[in-house]
Protein backbone atom coordinates (compact mmCIF):
# COMPACT_ATOMS: atom_id res chain seq x y z
CA UNK A 1 -11.52 -3.37 49.28
CA UNK A 2 -11.05 -4.77 45.82
CA UNK A 3 -10.54 -2.39 42.92
CA UNK A 4 -13.18 -2.70 40.16
CA UNK A 5 -11.98 -4.54 37.07
CA UNK A 6 -11.93 -2.96 33.65
CA UNK A 7 -14.24 -4.64 31.15
CA UNK A 8 -12.49 -6.09 28.14
CA UNK A 9 -14.61 -4.03 25.73
CA UNK A 10 -12.89 -0.81 26.85
CA UNK A 11 -9.69 -1.92 25.11
CA UNK A 12 -9.08 -1.55 21.36
CA UNK A 13 -8.30 -4.52 19.15
CA UNK A 14 -5.13 -3.32 17.41
CA UNK A 15 -5.61 -5.15 14.10
CA UNK A 16 -9.29 -4.20 13.92
CA UNK A 17 -8.52 -0.55 14.57
CA UNK A 18 -5.74 -0.56 11.96
CA UNK A 19 -8.01 -2.09 9.32
CA UNK A 20 -10.84 0.30 10.16
CA UNK A 21 -8.50 3.29 9.86
CA UNK A 22 -7.16 2.05 6.52
CA UNK A 23 -10.64 1.45 5.10
CA UNK A 24 -11.80 4.89 6.23
CA UNK A 25 -8.78 6.49 4.56
CA UNK A 26 -9.42 4.59 1.32
CA UNK A 27 -13.07 5.67 1.26
CA UNK A 28 -12.14 9.30 1.90
CA UNK A 29 -9.48 9.20 -0.84
CA UNK A 30 -11.94 7.78 -3.33
CA UNK A 31 -14.60 10.32 -2.37
CA UNK A 32 -12.23 13.24 -2.85
CA UNK A 33 -10.87 11.99 -6.19
CA UNK A 34 -13.54 13.85 -8.27
CA UNK A 35 -12.65 17.11 -6.49
CA UNK A 36 -8.98 16.50 -7.25
CA UNK A 37 -9.75 15.86 -10.93
CA UNK A 38 -11.97 18.95 -11.10
CA UNK A 39 -9.25 21.10 -9.53
CA UNK A 40 -6.68 19.99 -12.09
CA UNK A 41 -9.12 20.53 -14.95
CA UNK A 42 -10.08 23.96 -13.59
CA UNK A 43 -6.51 25.20 -13.21
CA UNK A 44 -5.07 23.52 -16.31
CA UNK A 45 -5.23 26.87 -18.08
CA UNK A 46 -2.68 28.42 -15.75
CA UNK A 47 1.00 27.75 -16.26
CA UNK A 48 2.66 25.95 -13.39
CA UNK A 49 6.13 27.32 -13.93
CA UNK A 50 5.43 30.84 -15.15
CA UNK A 51 2.32 31.69 -13.17
CA UNK A 52 0.58 33.01 -16.27
CA UNK A 53 -2.03 31.67 -18.64
CA UNK A 54 -1.14 28.59 -20.62
CA UNK A 55 -1.61 24.87 -20.49
CA UNK A 56 0.59 22.35 -18.74
CA UNK A 57 3.35 21.19 -21.05
CA UNK A 58 1.83 18.47 -23.22
CA UNK A 59 -1.67 18.89 -21.78
CA UNK A 60 -4.55 18.15 -24.09
CA UNK A 61 -8.22 19.02 -23.69
CA UNK A 62 -9.70 19.01 -20.17
CA UNK A 63 -8.49 15.87 -18.34
CA UNK A 64 -6.03 14.55 -20.88
CA UNK A 65 -3.12 15.59 -18.70
CA UNK A 66 -4.22 12.95 -16.16
CA UNK A 67 -3.52 10.21 -18.69
CA UNK A 68 0.19 10.89 -18.29
CA UNK A 69 0.10 10.34 -14.53
CA UNK A 70 0.35 6.59 -14.92
CA UNK A 71 -0.05 4.73 -11.65
CA UNK A 72 0.62 7.70 -9.33
CA UNK A 73 -2.99 7.95 -8.09
CA UNK A 74 -2.97 4.25 -7.24
CA UNK A 75 0.40 4.47 -5.46
CA UNK A 76 -0.79 7.56 -3.55
CA UNK A 77 -3.94 5.73 -2.46
CA UNK A 78 -1.90 2.74 -1.27
CA UNK A 79 0.50 5.02 0.61
CA UNK A 80 -2.30 6.91 2.36
CA UNK A 81 -4.03 3.63 3.31
CA UNK A 82 -0.77 2.26 4.74
CA UNK A 83 -0.13 5.43 6.74
CA UNK A 84 -3.66 5.37 8.13
CA UNK A 85 -3.42 1.70 9.04
CA UNK A 86 -0.08 2.11 10.78
CA UNK A 87 -1.33 5.23 12.56
CA UNK A 88 -4.46 3.41 13.71
CA UNK A 89 -2.41 0.49 15.03
CA UNK A 90 -0.08 2.81 16.91
CA UNK A 91 -3.00 4.73 18.39
CA UNK A 92 -4.74 1.54 19.54
CA UNK A 93 -1.54 0.12 21.04
CA UNK A 94 -0.75 3.32 22.93
CA UNK A 95 -4.36 3.59 24.15
CA UNK A 96 -4.29 0.00 25.38
CA UNK A 97 -0.94 0.52 27.10
CA UNK A 98 -2.23 3.58 28.95
CA UNK A 99 -5.32 1.82 30.28
CA UNK A 100 -5.22 0.50 33.82
CA UNK A 101 -4.72 -3.22 34.12
CA UNK A 102 -7.67 -5.28 35.28
């Protein structure tokens, strides 16, 4: 008796899964950015080194301390998107390798 064949749609397309993972990570990073900014503004009154009240060194009113970050938020976003894309590609490749051959 012949074994049933696996339909092609049960396998992941590696590039498609990597891009989908990267886009999802970028969207989630951008959605959580306001919470990140609010957290830093909320806790800007507490000293980072001493644990007591006081502003960050060189911090101005509310969000001015974010101006000194430069391109770090952009680099962090790129890094998270790359990690998610690579992780998605690895997951899809491993999933496809574990599937039974048709």
